[in-house]
Short mmCIF file of C-alpha atoms and ligand atoms in Angstrom, two decimals:
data_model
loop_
_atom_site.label_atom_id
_atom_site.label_comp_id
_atom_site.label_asym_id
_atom_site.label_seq_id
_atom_site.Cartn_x
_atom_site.Cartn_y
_atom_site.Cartn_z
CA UNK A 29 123.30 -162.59 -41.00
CA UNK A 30 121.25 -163.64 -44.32
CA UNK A 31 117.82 -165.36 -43.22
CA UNK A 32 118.49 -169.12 -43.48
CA UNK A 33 115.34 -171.01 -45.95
CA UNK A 34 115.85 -175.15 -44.31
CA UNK A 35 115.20 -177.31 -47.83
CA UNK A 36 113.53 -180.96 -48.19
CA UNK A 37 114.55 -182.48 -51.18
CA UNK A 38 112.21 -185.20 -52.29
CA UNK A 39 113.91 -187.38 -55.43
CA UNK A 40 117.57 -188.25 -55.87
CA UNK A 41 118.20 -189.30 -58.98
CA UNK A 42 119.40 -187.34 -61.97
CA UNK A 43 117.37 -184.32 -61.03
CA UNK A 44 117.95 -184.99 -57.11
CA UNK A 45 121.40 -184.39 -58.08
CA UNK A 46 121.21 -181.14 -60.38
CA UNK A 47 118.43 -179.66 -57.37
CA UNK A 48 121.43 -180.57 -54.62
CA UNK A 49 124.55 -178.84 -56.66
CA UNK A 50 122.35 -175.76 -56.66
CA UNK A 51 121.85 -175.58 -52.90
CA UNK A 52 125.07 -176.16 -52.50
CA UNK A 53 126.62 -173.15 -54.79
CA UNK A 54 123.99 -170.41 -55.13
CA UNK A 55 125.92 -168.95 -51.95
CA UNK A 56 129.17 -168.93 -52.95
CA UNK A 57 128.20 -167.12 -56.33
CA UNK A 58 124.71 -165.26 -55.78
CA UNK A 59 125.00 -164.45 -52.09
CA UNK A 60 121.37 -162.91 -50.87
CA UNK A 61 119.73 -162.24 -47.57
CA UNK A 62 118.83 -165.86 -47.81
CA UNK A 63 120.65 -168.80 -47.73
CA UNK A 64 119.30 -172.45 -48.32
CA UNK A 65 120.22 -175.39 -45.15
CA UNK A 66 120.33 -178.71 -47.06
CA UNK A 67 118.18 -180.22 -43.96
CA UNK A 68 116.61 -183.32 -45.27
CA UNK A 69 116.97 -185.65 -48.24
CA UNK A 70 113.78 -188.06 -49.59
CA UNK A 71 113.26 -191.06 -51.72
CA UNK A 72 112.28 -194.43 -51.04
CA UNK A 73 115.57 -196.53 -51.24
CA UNK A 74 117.33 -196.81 -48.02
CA UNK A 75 120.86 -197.45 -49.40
CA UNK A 76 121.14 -195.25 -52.60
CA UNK A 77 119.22 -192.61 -50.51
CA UNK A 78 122.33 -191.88 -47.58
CA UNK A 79 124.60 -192.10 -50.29
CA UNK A 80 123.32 -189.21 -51.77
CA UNK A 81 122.83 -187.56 -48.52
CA UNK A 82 126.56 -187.98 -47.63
CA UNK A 83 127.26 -187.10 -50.83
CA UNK A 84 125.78 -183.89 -51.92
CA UNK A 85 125.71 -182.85 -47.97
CA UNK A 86 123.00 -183.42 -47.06
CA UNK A 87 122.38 -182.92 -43.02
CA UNK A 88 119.50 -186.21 -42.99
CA UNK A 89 117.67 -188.68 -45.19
CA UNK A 90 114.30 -189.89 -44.49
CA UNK A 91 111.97 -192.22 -46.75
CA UNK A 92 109.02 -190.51 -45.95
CA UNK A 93 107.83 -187.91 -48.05
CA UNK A 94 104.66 -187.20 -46.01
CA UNK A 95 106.94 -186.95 -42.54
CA UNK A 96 109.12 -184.67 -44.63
CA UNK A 97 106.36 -182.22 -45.76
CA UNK A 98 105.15 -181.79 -42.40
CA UNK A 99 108.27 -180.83 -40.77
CA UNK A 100 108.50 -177.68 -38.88
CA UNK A 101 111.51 -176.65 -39.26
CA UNK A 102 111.51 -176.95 -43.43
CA UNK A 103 110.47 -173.78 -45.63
CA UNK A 104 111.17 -175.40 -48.85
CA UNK A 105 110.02 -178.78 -50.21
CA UNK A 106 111.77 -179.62 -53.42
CA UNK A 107 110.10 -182.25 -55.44
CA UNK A 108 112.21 -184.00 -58.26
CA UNK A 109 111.14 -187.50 -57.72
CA UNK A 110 108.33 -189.05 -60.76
CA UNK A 111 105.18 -187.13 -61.99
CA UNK A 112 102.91 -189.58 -60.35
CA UNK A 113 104.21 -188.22 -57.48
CA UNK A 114 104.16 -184.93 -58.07
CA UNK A 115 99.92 -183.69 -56.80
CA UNK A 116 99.84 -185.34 -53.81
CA UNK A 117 103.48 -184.19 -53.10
CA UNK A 118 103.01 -180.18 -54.18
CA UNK A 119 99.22 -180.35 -52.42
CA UNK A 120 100.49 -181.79 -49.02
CA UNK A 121 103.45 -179.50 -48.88
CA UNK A 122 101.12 -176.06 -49.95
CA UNK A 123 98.74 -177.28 -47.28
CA UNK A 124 101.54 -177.31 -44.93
CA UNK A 125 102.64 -173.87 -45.79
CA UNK A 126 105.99 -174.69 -47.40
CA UNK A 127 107.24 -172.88 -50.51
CA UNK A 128 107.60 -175.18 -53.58
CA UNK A 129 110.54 -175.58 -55.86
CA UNK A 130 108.87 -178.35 -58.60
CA UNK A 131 110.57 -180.70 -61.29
CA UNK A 132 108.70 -180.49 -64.81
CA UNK A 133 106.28 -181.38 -66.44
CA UNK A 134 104.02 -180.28 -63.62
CA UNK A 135 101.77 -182.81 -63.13
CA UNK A 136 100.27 -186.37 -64.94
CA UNK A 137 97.41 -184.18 -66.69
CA UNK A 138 95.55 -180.54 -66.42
CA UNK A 139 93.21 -181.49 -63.97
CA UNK A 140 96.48 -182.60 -61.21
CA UNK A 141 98.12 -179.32 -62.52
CA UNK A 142 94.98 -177.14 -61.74
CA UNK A 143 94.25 -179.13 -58.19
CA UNK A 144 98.26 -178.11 -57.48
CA UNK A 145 97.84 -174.01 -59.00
CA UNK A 146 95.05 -173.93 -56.41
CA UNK A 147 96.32 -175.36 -53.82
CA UNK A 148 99.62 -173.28 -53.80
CA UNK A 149 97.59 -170.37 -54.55
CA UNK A 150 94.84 -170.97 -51.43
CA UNK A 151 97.96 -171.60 -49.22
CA UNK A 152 99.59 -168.45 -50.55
CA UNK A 153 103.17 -169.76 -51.01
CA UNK A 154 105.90 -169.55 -53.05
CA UNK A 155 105.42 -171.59 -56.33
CA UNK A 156 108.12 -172.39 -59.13
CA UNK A 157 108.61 -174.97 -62.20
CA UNK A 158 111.37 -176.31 -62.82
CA UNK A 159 112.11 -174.73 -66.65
CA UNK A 160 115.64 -174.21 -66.17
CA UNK A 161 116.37 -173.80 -69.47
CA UNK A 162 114.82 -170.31 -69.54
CA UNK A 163 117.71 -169.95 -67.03
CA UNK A 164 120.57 -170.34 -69.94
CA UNK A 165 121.92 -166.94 -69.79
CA UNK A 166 121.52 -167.33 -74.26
CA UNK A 167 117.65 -168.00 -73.78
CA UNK A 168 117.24 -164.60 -71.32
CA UNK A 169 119.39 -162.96 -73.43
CA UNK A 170 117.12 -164.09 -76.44
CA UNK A 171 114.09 -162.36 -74.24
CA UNK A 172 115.86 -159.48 -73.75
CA UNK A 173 116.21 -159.04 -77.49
CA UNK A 174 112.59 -159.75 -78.49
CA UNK A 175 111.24 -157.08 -75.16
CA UNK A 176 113.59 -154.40 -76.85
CA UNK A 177 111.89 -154.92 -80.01
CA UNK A 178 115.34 -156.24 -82.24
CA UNK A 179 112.86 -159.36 -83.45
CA UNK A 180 109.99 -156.88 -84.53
CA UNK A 181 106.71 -159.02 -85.48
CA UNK A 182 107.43 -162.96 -84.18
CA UNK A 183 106.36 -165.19 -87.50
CA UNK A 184 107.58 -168.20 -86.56
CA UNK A 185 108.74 -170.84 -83.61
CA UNK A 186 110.84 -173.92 -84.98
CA UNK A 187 111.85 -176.03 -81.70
CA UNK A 188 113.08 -179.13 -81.59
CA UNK A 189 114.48 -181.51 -78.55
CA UNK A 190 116.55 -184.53 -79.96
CA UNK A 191 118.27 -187.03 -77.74
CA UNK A 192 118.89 -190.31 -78.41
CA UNK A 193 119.57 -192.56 -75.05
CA UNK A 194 116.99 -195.27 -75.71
CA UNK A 195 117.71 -195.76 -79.40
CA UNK A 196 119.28 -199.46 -78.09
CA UNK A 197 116.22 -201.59 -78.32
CA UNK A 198 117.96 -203.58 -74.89
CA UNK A 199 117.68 -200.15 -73.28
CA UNK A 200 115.44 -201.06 -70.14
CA UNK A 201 112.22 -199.97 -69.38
CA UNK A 202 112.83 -197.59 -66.94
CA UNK A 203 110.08 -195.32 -65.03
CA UNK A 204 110.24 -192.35 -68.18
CA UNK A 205 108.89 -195.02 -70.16
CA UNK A 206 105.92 -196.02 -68.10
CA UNK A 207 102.87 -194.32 -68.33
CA UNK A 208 101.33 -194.50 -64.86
CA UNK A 209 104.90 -192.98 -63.62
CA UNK A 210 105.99 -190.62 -66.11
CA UNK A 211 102.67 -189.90 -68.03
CA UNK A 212 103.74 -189.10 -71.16
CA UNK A 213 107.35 -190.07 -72.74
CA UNK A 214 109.58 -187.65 -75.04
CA UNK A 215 106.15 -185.47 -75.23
CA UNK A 216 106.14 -184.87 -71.22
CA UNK A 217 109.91 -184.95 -71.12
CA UNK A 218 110.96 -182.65 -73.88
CA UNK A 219 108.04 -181.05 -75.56
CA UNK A 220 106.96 -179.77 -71.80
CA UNK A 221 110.66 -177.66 -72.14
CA UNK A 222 110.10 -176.56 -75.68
CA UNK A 223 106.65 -175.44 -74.64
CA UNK A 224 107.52 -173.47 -71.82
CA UNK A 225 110.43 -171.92 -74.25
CA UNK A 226 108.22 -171.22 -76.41
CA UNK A 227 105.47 -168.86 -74.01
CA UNK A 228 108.20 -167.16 -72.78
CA UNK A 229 109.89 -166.01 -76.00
CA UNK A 230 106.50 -165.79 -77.76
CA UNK A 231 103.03 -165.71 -76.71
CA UNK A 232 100.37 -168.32 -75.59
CA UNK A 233 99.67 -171.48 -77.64
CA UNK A 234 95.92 -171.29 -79.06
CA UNK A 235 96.04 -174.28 -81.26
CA UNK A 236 97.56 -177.56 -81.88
CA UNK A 237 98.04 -180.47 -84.23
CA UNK A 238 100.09 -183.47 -82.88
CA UNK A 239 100.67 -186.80 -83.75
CA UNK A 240 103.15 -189.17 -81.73
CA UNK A 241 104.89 -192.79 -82.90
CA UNK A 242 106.55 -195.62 -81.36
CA UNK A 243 109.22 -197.21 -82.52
CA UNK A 244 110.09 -200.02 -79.21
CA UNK A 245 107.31 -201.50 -78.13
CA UNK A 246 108.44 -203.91 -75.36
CA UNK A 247 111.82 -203.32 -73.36
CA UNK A 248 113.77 -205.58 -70.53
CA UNK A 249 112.69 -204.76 -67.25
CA UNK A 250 115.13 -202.83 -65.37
CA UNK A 251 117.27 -204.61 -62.48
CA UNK A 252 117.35 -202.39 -59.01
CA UNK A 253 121.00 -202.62 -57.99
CA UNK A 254 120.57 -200.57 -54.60
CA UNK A 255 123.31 -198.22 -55.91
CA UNK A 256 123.20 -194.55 -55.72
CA UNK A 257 123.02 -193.96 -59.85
CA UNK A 258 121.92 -190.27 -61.59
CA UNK A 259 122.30 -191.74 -64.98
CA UNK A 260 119.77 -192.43 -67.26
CA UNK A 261 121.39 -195.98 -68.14
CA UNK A 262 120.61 -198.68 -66.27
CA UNK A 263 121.07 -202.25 -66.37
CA UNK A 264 118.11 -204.55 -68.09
CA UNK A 265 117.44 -207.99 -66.70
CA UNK A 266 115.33 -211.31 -68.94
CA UNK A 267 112.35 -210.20 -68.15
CA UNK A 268 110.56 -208.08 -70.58
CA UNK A 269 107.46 -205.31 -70.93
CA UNK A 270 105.49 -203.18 -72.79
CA UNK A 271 106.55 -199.57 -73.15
CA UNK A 272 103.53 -197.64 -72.84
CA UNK A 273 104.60 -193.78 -73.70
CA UNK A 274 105.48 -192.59 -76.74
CA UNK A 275 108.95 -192.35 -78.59
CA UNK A 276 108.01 -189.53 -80.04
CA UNK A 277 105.74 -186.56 -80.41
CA UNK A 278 105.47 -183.48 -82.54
CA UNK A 279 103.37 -180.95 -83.48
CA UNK A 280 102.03 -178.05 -85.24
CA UNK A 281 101.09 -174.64 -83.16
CA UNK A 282 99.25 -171.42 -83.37
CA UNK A 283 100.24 -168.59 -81.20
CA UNK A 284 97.95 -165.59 -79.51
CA UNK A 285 99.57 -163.36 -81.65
CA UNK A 286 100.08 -164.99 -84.76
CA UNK A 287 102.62 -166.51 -84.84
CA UNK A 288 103.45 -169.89 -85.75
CA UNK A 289 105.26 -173.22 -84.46
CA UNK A 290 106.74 -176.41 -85.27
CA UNK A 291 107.40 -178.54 -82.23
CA UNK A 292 109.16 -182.24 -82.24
CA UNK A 293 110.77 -184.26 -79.40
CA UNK A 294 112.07 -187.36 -79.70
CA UNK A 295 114.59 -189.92 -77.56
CA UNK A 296 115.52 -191.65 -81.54
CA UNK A 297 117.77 -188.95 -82.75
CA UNK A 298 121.26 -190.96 -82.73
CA UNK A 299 124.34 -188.10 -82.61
CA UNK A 300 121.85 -185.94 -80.67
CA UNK A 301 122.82 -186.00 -77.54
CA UNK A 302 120.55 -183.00 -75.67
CA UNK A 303 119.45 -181.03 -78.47
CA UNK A 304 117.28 -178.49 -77.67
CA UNK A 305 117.35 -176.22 -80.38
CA UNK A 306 115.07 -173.44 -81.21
CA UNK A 307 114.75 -170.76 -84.36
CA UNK A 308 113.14 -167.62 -83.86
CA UNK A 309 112.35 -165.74 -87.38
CA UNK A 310 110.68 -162.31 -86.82
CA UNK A 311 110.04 -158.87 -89.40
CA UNK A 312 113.35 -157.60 -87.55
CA UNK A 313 115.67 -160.29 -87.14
CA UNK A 314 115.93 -163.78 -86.23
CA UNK A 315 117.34 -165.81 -83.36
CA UNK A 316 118.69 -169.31 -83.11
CA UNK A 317 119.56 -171.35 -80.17
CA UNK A 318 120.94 -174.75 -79.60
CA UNK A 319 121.79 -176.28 -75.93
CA UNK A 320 124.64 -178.24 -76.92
CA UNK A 321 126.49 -174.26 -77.79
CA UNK A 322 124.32 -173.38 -74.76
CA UNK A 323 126.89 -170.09 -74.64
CA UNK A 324 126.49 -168.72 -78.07
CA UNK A 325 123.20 -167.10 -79.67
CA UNK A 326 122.71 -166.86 -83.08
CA UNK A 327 121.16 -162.92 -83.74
CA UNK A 328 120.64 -161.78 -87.42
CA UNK A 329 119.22 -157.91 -87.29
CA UNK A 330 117.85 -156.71 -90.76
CA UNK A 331 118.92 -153.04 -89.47
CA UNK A 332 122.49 -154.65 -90.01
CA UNK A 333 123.49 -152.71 -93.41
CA UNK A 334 122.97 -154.24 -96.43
CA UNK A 335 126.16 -155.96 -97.66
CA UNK A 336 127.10 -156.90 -94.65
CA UNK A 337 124.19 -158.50 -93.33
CA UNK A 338 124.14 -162.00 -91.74
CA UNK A 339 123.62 -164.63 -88.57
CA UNK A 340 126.32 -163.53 -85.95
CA UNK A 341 127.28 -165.76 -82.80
CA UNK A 342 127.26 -163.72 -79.50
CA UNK A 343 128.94 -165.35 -77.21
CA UNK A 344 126.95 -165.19 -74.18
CA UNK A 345 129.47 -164.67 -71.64
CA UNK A 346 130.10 -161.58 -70.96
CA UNK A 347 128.47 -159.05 -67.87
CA UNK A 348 126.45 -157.60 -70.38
CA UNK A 349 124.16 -161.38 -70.67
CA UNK A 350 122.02 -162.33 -67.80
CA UNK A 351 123.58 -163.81 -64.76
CA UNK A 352 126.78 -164.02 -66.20
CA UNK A 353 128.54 -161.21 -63.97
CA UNK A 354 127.92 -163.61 -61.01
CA UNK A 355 130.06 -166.12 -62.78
CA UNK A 356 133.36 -166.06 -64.21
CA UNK A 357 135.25 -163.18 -66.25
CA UNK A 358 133.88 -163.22 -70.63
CA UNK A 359 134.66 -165.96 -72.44
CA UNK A 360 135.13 -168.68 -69.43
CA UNK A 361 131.73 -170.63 -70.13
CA UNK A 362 129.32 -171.84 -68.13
CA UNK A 363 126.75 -175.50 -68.34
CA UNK A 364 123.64 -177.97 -67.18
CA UNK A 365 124.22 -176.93 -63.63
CA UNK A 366 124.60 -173.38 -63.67
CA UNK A 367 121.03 -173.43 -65.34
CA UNK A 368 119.61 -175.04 -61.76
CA UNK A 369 121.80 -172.75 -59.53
CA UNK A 370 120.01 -169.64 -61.57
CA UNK A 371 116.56 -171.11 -60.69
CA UNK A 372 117.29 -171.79 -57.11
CA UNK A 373 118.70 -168.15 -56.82
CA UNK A 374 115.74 -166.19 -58.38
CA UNK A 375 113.49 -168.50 -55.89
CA UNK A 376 115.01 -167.41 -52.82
CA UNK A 377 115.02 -163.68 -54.04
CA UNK A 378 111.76 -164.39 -54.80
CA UNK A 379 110.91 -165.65 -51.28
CA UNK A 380 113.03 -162.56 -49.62
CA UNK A 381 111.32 -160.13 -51.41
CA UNK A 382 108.06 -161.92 -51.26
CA UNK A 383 107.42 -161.19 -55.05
CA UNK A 384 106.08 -163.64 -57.84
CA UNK A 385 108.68 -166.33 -59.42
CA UNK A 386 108.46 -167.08 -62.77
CA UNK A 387 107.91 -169.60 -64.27
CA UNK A 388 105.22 -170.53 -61.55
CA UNK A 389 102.04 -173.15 -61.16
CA UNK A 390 100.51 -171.20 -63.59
CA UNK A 391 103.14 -171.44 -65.89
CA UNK A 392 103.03 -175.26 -65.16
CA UNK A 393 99.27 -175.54 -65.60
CA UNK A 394 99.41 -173.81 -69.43
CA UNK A 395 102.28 -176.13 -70.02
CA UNK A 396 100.51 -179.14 -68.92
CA UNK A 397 96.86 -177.83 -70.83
CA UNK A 398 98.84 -177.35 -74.06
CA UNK A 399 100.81 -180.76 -73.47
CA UNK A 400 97.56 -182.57 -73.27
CA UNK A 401 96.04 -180.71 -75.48
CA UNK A 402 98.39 -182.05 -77.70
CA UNK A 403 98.11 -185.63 -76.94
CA UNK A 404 94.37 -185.65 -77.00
CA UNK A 405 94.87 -183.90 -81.10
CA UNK A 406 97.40 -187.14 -81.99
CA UNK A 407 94.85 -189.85 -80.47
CA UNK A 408 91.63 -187.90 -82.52
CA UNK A 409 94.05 -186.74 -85.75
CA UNK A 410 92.00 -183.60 -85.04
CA UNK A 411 93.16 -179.88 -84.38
CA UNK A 412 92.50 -179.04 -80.74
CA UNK A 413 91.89 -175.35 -79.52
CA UNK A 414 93.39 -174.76 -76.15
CA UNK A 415 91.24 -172.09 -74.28
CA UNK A 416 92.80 -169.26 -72.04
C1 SOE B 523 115.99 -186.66 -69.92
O1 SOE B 523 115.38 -186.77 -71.13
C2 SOE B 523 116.26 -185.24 -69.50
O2 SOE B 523 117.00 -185.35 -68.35
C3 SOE B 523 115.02 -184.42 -69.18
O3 SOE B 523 114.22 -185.06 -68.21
C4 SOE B 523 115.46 -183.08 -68.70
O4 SOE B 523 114.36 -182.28 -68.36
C5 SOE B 523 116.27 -182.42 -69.80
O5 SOE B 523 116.73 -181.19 -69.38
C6 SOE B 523 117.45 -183.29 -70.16
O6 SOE B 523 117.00 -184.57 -70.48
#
């Protein structure tokens, strides 16, 4: 009888959703001694909040986080609701002993982040960020690759995350685009994924350059409808306010190892619809990956012969990629949500064999020093040295 891990989800949104689909499957396709209850669903909306709870399967709902995180009978507290929520959250639930399954970025700034590392660390729990892309069977693949040595030296990291929902100007001004909820806007959003892409394919960040722009400046205020809605539309009422994140933030980087890196994310990229695309060019070979083809990789080896040399698509379906073989038979793709059911699944293995998950607070905590790090270089126009 697999040991069974009782889960408090706190957020159910767009996130709440992805976080819930993964309870619900990583059974059925990565069964493991342990096996996650849906026990208790949290947010602060009545209404929307059982919705989701009867609708994902959810066993309760309860609009008290701090009730939640001092339950008992719950091993896991999930947190996928805002960043200004996130510290007091991931601190309360260490404290209580719980293992922590975390939406990105980590935290508002480096100094939350740190506060959260420790705590988690002091309390000696389980600790995981929310990266899922790292979980796209492409991206490990990528890793695999550059461990075995088919990239050689890593010269350069070209990322880029393009979407393009808030390109109407009437687009309301929901909570991503409010500082003192989400922190930072496509920077936090985006650039936090393309960081943490970037230290696990190539090294640590040592340097940065950044600048950021906006191009809306004021947006209608967004009218609460009391309906369960993951989207990230919403309706936008007379009212209006000022939108105080930015639109959009890139930068310049210098790796540990020498390598370098180009970094832009913006929500102004009409066409792109979740394009999180990165290059890889190294003295071996080169890799490119896009999300939208989140099954193919893009692998050109100079030990090809010459002649026939050239960027190949793999696609990344067969047993051969990782976590594939858990899935369907080659060439029967997988998307978004399989990326979440990955994370949830290396978690509980994680928490069974009582061994380190990656990416962790730590991971978190170099993502959020090189995302502010980054910030603090666009507001100065200076270079800003991030120390390890
Ligand atoms: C919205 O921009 C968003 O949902 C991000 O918050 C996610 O992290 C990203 O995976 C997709 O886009």
């Amino acid at each position: 009888m697999p040991r069974e891990l009782n889960v408090a989800l706190i957020g159910y949104k767009f996130m709440g959703k992805a976080h819930s689909h993964a309870y619900r499957d990583v059974d059925f396709f990565f069964p493991s001694d342990c096996r996650p209850v849906m026990k208790v669903i949290c947010g602060r909306n009545q209404a929307p909040l059982q919705d989701a709870a009867d609708a994902w399967g959810w066993q309760e709902y309860e609009t008290s986080w701090e009730k939640v995180v001092e339950r008992d009978d719950i091993d896991i507290v999930d947190i996928a609701s805002p960043q200004n929520t996130h510290r007091d959250i991931a601190v309360a639930a260490a404290k209580a002993g719980k293992h922590i399954l975390l939406e990105k970025p980590m935290a508002m700034n480096e100094a939350e982040a740190r506060e959260m590392l420790a705590a988690a660390r002091e309390a000696n729990v389980k600790h995981m960020v929310v990266f899922n892309y790292r979980r796209v069977p492409a991206v490990a693949y990528a890793r695999r690759l550059i461990d075995e040595g088919k990239i050689g030296r890593i010269f350069h990291f070209r990322a880029c995350y393009l979407q393009d929902w808030i390109v109407d100007e009437q687009f309301p001004l929901i909570w991503k685009l409010r500082k003192e909820t989400a922190g930072s806007g496509a920077h936090g959003d985006l650039n936090a994924h393309l960081i943490d892409l970037a230290r696990f394919l190539v090294g640590e960040l040592t340097e940065v350059v950044g600048q950021t722009h906006n191009f809306v400046t004021e947006r209608p205020l967004p009218v609460e409808t009391g309906e369960l809605s993951t989207m990230l539309t919403a309706a936008g009422g007379a009212e209006t306010g000022q939108v105080t994140v930015e639109d959009t933030a890139s930068f310049l980087a210098r790796f540990d190892n020498g390598a370098v890196g180009t970094f832009e994310a913006t929500r102004f990229a009409p066409g792109r619809r979740n394009h999180n695309r990165f290059e890889i060019y190294g003295s071996k070979g080169s890799l490119v990956f896009d999300f939208e083809r989140m099954n193919e990789l893009e692998y050109y080896s100079a030990d090809d012969e010459a002649g026939s040399q050239g960027f190949r698509t793999i696609l990344t379906t067969d047993e051969a990629h990782p976590y594939v073989s858990a899935w369907w038979p080659p060439g029967h793709a997988i998307g978004y949500e399989h990326t979440f059911v990955h994370q949830v699944a290396d978690l509980l293995q994680a928490i069974h064999e009582d061994t380190e998950p990656h990416p962790n607070f730590h991971d978190g905590w170099k993502n959020q020093q090189a995302l502010d790090a980054v910030l603090r270089s666009a507001e100065s126009g200076a270079r800003v040295t991030i120390s390890h």
